[in-house]
Short mmCIF file of C-alpha atoms in Angstrom, two decimals:
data_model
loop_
_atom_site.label_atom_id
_atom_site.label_comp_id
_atom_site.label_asym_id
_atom_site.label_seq_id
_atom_site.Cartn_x
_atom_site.Cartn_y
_atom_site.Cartn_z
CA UNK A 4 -9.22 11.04 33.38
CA UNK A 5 -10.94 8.28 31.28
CA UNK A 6 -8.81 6.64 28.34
CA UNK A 7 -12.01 8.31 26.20
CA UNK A 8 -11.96 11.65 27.11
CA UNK A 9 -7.52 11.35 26.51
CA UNK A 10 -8.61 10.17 23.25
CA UNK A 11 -10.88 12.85 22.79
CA UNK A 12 -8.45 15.44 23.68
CA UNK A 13 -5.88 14.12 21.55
CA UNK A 14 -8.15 14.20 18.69
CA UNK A 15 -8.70 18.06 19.02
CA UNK A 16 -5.06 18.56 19.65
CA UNK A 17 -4.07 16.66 16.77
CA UNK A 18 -5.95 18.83 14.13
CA UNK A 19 -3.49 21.77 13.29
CA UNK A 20 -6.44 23.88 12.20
CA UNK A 21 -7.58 24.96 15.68
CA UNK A 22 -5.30 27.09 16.90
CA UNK A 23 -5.50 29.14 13.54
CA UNK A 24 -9.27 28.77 14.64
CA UNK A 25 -8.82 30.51 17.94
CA UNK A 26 -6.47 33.06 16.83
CA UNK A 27 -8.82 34.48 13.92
CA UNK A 28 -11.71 34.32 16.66
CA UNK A 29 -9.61 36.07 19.35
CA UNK A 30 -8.62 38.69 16.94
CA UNK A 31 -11.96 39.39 14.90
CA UNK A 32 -14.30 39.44 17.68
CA UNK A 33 -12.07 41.28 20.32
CA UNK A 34 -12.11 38.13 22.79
CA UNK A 35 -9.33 37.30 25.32
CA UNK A 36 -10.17 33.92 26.15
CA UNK A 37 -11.18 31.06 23.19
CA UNK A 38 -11.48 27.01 23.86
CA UNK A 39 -12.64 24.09 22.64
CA UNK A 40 -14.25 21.72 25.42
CA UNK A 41 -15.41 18.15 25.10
CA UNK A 42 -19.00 18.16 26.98
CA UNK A 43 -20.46 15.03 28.77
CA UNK A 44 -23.53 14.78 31.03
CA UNK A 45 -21.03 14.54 33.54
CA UNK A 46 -18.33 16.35 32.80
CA UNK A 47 -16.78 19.92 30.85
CA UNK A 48 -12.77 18.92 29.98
CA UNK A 49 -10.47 21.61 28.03
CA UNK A 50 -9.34 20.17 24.59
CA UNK A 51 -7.92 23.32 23.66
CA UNK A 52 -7.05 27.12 24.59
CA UNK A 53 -5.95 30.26 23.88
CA UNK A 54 -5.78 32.29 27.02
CA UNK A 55 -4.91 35.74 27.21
CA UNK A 56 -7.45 36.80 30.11
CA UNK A 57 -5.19 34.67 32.23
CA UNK A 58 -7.75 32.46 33.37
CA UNK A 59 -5.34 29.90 34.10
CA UNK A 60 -6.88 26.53 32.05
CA UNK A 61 -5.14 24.33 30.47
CA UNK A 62 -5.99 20.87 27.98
CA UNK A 63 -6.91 18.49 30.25
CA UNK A 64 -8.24 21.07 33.16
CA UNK A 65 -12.33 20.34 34.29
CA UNK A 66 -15.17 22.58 34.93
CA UNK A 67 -18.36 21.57 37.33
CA UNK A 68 -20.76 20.92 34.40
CA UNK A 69 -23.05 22.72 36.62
CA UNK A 70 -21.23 25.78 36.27
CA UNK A 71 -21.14 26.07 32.56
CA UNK A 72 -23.64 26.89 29.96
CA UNK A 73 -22.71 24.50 27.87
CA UNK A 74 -24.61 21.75 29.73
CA UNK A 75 -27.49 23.74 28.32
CA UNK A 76 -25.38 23.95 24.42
CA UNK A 77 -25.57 20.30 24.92
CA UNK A 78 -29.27 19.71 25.61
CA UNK A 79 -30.61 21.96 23.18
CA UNK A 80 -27.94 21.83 20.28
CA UNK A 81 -27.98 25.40 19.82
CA UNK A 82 -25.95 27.74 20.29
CA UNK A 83 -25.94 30.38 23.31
CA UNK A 84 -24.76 34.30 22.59
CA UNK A 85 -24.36 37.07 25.40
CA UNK A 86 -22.99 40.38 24.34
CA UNK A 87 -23.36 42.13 27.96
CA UNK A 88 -24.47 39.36 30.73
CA UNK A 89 -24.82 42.25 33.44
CA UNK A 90 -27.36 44.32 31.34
CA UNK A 91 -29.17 41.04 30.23
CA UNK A 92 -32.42 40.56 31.67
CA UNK A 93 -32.11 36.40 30.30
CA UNK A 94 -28.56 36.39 32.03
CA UNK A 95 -27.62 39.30 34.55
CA UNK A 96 -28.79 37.16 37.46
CA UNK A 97 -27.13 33.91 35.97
CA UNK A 98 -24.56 33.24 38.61
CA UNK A 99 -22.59 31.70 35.73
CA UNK A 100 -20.99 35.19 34.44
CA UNK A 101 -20.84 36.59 37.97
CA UNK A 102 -18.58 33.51 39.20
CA UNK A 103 -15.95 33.65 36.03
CA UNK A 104 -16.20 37.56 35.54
CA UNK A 105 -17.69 37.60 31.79
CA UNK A 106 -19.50 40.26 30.39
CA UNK A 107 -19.66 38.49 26.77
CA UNK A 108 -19.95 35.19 25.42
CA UNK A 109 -20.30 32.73 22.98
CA UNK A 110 -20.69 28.84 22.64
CA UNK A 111 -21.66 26.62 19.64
CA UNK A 112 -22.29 22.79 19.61
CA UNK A 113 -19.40 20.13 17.62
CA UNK A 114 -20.40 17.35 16.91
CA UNK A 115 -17.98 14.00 16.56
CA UNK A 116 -17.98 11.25 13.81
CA UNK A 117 -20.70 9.63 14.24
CA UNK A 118 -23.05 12.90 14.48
CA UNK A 119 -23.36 12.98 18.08
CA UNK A 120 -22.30 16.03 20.41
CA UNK A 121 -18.89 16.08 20.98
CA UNK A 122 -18.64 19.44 23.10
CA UNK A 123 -18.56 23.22 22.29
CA UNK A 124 -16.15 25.94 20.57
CA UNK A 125 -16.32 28.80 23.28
CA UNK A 126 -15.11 31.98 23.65
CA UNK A 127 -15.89 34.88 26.22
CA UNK A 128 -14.13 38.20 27.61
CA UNK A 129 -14.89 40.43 30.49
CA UNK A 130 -15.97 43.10 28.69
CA UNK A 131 -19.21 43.61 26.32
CA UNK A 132 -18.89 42.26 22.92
CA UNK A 133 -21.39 42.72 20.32
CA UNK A 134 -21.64 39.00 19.15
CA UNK A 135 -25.38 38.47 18.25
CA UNK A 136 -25.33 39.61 14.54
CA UNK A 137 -25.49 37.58 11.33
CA UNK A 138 -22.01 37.94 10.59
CA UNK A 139 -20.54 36.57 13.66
CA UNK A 140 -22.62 34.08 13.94
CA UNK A 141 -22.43 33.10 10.44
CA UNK A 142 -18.37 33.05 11.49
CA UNK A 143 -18.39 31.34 14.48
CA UNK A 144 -21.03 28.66 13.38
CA UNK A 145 -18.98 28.21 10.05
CA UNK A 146 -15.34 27.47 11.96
CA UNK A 147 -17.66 25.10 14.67
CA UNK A 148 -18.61 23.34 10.88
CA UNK A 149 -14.65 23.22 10.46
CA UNK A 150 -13.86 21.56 13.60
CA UNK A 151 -17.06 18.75 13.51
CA UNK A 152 -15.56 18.12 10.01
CA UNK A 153 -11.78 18.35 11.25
CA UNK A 154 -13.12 15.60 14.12
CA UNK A 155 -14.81 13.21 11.45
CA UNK A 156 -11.75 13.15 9.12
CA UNK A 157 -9.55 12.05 12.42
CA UNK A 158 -11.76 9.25 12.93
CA UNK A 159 -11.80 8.15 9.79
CA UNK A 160 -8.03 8.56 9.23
CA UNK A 161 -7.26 6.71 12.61
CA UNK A 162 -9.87 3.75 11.57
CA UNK A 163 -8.20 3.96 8.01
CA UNK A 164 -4.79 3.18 10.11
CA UNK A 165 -6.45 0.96 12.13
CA UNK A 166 -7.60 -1.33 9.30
CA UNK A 167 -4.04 -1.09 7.60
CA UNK A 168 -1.89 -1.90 10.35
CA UNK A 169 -4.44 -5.19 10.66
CA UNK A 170 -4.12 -5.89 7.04
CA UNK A 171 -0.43 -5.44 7.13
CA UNK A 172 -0.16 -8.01 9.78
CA UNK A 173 -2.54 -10.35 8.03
CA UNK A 174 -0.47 -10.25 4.88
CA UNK A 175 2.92 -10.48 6.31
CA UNK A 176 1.61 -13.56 8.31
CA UNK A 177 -0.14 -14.98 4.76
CA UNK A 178 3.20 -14.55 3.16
CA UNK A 179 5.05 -16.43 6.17
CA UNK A 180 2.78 -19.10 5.84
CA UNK A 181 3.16 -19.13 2.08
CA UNK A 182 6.85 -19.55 3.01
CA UNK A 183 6.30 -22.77 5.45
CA UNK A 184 3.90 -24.76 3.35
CA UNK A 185 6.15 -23.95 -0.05
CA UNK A 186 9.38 -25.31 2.29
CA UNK A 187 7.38 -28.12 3.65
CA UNK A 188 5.91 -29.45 -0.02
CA UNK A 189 9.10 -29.28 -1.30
CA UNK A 190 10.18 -32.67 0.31
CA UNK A 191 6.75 -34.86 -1.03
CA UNK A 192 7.27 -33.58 -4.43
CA UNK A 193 10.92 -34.63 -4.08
CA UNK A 194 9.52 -38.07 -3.48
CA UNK A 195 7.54 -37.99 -6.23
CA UNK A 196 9.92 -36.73 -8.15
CA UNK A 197 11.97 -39.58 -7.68
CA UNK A 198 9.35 -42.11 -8.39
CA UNK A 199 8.71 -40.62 -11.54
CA UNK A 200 12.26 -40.40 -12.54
CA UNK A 201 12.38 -44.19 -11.93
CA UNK A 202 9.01 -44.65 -13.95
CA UNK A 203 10.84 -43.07 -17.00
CA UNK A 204 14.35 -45.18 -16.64
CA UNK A 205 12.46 -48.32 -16.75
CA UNK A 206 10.09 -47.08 -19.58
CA UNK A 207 13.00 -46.06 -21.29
CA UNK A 208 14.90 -49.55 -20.80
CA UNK A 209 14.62 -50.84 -24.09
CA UNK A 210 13.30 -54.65 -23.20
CA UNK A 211 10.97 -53.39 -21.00
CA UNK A 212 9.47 -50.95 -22.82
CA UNK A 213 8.24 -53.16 -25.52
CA UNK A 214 5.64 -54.71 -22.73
CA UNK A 215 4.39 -51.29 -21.86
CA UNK A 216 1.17 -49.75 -23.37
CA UNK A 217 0.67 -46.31 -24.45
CA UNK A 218 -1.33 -45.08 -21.86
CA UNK A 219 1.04 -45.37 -19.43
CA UNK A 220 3.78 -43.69 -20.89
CA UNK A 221 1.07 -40.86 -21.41
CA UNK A 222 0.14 -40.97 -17.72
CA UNK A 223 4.14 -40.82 -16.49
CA UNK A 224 4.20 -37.58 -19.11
CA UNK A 225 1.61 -36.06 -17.81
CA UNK A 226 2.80 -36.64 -13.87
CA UNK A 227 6.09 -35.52 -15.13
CA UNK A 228 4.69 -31.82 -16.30
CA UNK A 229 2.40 -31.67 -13.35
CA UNK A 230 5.22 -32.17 -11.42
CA UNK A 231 7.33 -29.79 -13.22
CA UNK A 232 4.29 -27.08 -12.90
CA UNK A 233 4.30 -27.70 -9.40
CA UNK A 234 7.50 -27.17 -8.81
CA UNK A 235 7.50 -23.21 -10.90
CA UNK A 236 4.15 -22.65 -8.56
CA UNK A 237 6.34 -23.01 -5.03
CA UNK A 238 9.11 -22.03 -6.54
CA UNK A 239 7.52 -18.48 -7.75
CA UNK A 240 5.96 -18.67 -4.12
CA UNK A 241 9.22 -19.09 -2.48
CA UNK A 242 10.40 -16.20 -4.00
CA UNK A 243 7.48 -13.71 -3.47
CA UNK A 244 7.48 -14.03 -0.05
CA UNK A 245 11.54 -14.25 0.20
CA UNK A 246 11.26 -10.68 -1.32
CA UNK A 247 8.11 -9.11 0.56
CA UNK A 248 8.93 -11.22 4.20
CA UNK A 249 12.78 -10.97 3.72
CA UNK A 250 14.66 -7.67 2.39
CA UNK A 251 14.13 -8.38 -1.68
CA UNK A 252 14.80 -11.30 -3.84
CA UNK A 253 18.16 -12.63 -3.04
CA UNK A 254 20.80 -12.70 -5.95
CA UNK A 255 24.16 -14.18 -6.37
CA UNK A 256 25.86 -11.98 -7.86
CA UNK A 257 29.55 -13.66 -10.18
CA UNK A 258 31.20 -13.08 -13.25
CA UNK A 259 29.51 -15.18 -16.01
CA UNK A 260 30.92 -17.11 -18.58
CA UNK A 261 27.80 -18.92 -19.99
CA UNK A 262 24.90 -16.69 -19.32
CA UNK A 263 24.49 -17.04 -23.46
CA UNK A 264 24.27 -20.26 -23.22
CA UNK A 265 21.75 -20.30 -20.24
CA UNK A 266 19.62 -18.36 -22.01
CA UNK A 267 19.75 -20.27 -25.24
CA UNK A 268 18.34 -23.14 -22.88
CA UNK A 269 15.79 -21.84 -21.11
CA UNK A 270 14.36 -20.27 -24.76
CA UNK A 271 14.71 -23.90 -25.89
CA UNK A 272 13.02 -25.47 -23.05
CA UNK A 273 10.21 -22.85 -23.26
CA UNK A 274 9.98 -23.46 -27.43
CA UNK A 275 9.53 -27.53 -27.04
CA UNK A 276 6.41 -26.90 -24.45
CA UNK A 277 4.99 -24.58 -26.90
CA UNK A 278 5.53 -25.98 -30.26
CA UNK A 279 3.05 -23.63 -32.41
CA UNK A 280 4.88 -20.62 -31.31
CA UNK A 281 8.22 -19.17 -33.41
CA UNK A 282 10.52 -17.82 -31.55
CA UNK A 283 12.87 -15.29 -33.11
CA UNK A 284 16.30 -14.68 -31.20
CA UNK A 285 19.29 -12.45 -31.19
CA UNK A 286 21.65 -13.02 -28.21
CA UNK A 287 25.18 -10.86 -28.32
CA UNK A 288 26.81 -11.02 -24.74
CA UNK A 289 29.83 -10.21 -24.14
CA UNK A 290 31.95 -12.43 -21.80
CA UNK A 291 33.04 -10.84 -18.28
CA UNK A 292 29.28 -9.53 -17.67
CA UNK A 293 28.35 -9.62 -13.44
CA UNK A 294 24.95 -10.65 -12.74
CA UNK A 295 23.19 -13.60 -11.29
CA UNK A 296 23.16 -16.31 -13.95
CA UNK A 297 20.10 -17.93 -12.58
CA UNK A 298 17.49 -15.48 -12.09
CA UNK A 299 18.02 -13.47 -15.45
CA UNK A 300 17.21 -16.99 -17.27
CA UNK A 301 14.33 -16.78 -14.59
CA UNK A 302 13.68 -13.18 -15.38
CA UNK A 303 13.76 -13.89 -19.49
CA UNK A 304 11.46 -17.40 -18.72
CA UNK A 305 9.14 -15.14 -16.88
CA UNK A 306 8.90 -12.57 -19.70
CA UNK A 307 8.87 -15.04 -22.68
CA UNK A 308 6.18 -17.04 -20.82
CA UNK A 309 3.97 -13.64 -20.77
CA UNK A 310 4.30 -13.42 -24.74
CA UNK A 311 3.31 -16.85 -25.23
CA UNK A 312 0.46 -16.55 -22.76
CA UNK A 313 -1.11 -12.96 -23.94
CA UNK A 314 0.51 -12.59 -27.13
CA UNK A 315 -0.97 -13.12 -31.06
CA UNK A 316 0.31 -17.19 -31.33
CA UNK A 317 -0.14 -16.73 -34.68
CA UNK A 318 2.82 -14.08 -34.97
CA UNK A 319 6.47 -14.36 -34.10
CA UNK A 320 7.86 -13.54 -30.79
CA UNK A 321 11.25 -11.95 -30.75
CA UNK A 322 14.11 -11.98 -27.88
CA UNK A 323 16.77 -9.72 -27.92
CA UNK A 324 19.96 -9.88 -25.48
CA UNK A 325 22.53 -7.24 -25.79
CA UNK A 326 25.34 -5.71 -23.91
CA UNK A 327 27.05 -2.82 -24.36
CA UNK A 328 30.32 -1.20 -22.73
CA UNK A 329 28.19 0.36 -19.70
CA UNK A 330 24.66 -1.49 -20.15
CA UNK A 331 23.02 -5.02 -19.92
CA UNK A 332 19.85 -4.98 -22.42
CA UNK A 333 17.00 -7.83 -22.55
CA UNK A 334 14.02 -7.25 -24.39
CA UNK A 335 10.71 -9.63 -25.52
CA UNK A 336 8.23 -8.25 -27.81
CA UNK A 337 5.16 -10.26 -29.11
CA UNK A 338 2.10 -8.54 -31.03
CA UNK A 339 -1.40 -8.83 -30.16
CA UNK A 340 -3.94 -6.47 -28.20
CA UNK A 341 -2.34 -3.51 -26.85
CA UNK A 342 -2.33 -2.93 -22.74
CA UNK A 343 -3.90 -0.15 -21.51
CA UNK A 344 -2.63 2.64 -19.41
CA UNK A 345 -4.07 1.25 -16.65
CA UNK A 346 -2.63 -1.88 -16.89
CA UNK A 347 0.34 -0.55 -16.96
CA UNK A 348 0.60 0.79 -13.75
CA UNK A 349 -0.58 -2.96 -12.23
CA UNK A 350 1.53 -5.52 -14.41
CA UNK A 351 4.05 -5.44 -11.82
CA UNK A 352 2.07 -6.33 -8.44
CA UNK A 353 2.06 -9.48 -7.04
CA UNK A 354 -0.90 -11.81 -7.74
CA UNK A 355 -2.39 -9.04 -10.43
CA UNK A 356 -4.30 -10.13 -13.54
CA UNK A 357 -6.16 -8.42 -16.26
CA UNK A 358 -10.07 -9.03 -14.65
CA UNK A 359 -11.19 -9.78 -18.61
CA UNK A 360 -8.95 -12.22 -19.11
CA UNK A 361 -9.63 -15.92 -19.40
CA UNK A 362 -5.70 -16.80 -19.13
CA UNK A 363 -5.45 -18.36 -15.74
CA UNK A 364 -1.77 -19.59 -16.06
CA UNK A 365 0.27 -19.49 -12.75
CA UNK A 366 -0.28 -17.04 -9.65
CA UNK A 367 0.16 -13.98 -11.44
CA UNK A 368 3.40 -14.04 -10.07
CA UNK A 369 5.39 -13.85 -13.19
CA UNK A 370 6.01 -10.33 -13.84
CA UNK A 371 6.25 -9.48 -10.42
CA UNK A 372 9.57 -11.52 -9.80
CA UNK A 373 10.61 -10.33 -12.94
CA UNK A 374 10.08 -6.79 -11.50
CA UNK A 375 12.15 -8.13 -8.18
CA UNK A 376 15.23 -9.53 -9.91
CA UNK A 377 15.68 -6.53 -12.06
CA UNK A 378 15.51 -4.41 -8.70
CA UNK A 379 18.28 -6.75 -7.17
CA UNK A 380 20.61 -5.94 -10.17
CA UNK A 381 20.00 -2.09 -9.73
CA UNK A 382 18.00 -2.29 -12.96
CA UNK A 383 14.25 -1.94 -14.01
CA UNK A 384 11.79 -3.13 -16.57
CA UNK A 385 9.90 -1.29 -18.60
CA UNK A 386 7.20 -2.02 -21.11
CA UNK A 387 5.74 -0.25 -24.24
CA UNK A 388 2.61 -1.47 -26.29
CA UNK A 389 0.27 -0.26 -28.84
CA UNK A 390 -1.86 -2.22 -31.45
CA UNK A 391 1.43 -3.21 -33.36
CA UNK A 392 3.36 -4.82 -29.87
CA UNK A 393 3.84 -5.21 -26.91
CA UNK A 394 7.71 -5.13 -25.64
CA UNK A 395 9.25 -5.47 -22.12
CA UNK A 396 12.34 -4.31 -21.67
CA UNK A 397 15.26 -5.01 -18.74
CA UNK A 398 18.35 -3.03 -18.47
CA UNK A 399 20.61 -2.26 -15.54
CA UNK A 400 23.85 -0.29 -15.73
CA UNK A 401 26.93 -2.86 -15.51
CA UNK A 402 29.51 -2.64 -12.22
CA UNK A 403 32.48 -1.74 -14.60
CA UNK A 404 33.07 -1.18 -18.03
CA UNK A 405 33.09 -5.07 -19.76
CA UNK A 406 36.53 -3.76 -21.92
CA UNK A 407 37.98 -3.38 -18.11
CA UNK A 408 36.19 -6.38 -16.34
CA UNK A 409 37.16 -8.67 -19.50
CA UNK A 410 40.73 -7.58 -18.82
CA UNK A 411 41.50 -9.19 -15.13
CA UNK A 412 39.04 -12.32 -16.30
CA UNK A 413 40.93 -15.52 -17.25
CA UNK A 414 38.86 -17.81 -19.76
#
């Protein structure tokens, strides 16, 4: 048997209508013996059966095309209807009927994908059946429909699979390639790194200075935030595809004494690059907390960076850190032009921005890490906005109560 015609059978045996099919058929019409047959020029193969004439074929059993009508089904693409072959002038001398021991019979034309003939839903008995009327026909033509339909939704679901197992591999070797040329830029940035760094000790010498022009300490500025821009770009890179190629973003997870004071840093750092913007912050931590201090400054640069990016620049940006006995709370709100629902449902994915908007910054990474490091401390992020503002929150639930965590902690 050709891989083509297994395919072909597995397609038919694969669609959990057809047996319901056959059954109703059987039952309705009084007929002992119902199939569905994939028809070649060559070739009649059994897709599927219900036999209770005990003619003994199974899926996968073959027929001498000669010997069937439906090498006749499949030249004309109409469908052929005995109700008594022996007292059928068209048929009684057929030695078709005489050979299997039919008295009635039916077979209509499927038809695959594509539109092309696939084979024939057939049924017959050994006694007379009346079968040519506009009812049965309008039946049996109506469940052939079914099946043609049942075949073209199979293809398409097994191309649809097709397509996504190729763009799964496609992606997963993007992101591992993401991953090499992030690890392998990382050392020529170093380098420059350094000669920057030396660049700015000798501008900063204080004799030597005084012989350097303005310009150039512009330029080493300049090459010093490129640098610095750089280096957010792989590192946001690093981390996507550590989290979609690996199993999540990777956390350290310790008992932090200065997480307020991180955070008061990384608000600061983010205030000096963006000078027009006012910052408004309430921090209230208490001590013994268990997270990773590094990614939730990450997570609240990520967030903050958003406001300053989408927000109103004319209005105040608020931060808000909080814990409570049982919960960790980090919030940024900014006001400008409400997101949609829409939006909503896509701030989170990887590489995703607004199509209308002309704020390039980044990948369009941000928000998606941010998602990633609250899923690493068992927590989530959640946004609200409307025309007043726009607010993200974090939370996640803490390990322990702080009252008992802050008890076997030694400060």
């Amino acid at each position: 048997m050709s891989t083509e015609i297994q395919r072909d059978i597995q397609a038919i045996v694969s669609i959990d209508a057809i047996p319901h099919i056959m059954q109703i058929l059987a039952s309705s019409l009084q007929l002992r013996f119902i199939c569905v047959a994939r028809v070649t020029e060559q070739a009649w193969t059994m897709c599927a059966v219900l036999d209770k004439a005990d003619f003994g074929l199974m899926p996968g059993d073959h027929l001498e095309i000669d010997t069937t009508f439906c090498r006749t089904v499949r030249a004309s693409k109409k469908e052929i209807v005995i109700n008594h072959a022996s007292a059928d002038k068209e048929y009684r001398d057929n030695p078709i009927p005489i050979m299997y021991g039919f008295e009635s019979y039916f077979s209509y034309p499927i038809f695959d994908a594509n539109g092309e003939f696939f084979g024939t839903l057939c049924g017959l008995d050994p006694e007379p059946r009346e079968l040519r009327n506009a009812k049965v026909h309008g039946q049996i033509s109506a469940f052939a429909k079914l099946i043609s339909n049942q075949i073209l939704l199979s293809d398409h679901i097994e191309q649809t699979h097709a397509q996504l197992d190729d763009a799964k591999k496609m992606t997963r070797l993007q992101e591992q390639y993401i991953a090499i040329l992030g690890h392998d830029i990382r050392t020529p940035l170093s380098s420059i790194q350094i000669g920057i760094n030396f660049l700015d000790d000798v501008i900063k010498d204080s004799e030597i200075a005084s012989t350097i022009q303005v310009p150039v300490f512009k330029a080493v500025s300049r090459m010093k935030n490129s640098v610095q821009r750089m280096t957010r770009l792989i590192e946001d890179a690093m981390d996507f595809t550590h989290s979609r190629v690996g199993k999540g973003l990777p956390v350290e997870l310790a008992i932090s004494h200065d997480l307020s004071k991180q955070l008061h840093y990384t608000i600061e750092e983010l205030a000096t690059a963006n000078p027009q913007a006012t910052i408004n912050i309430h921090i209230d931590i208490a001590y013994g907390l268990v997270c990773d201090e590094k990614r939730i400054c990450q997570l609240l640069s990520n967030l903050l960076k958003n406001a300053l990016v989408h927000g109103d620049q004319t209005q105040p940006i608020y931060v808000k850190v909080i814990t409570n006995n049982t919960e960790f709370l980090l919030s940024v709100t900014n006001s400008g032009t409400a997101i949609s629902d829409e939006s909503k449902t896509r701030l989170f994915q990887p590489f995703w921005r607004k199509e209308e908007s002309d704020k390039k910054e980044g990948l369009g990474l941000g928000l998606f890490i941010a998602s990633e490091i609250a899923s690493a401390h068992e927590g989530a992020i959640t946004v609200s906005s409307d025309s007043k503002n726009t607010e993200f929150t974090f939370t996640f639930p803490l390990s322990q109560p702080l009252s008992n965590v802050c008890k076997n902690v030694s400060y």
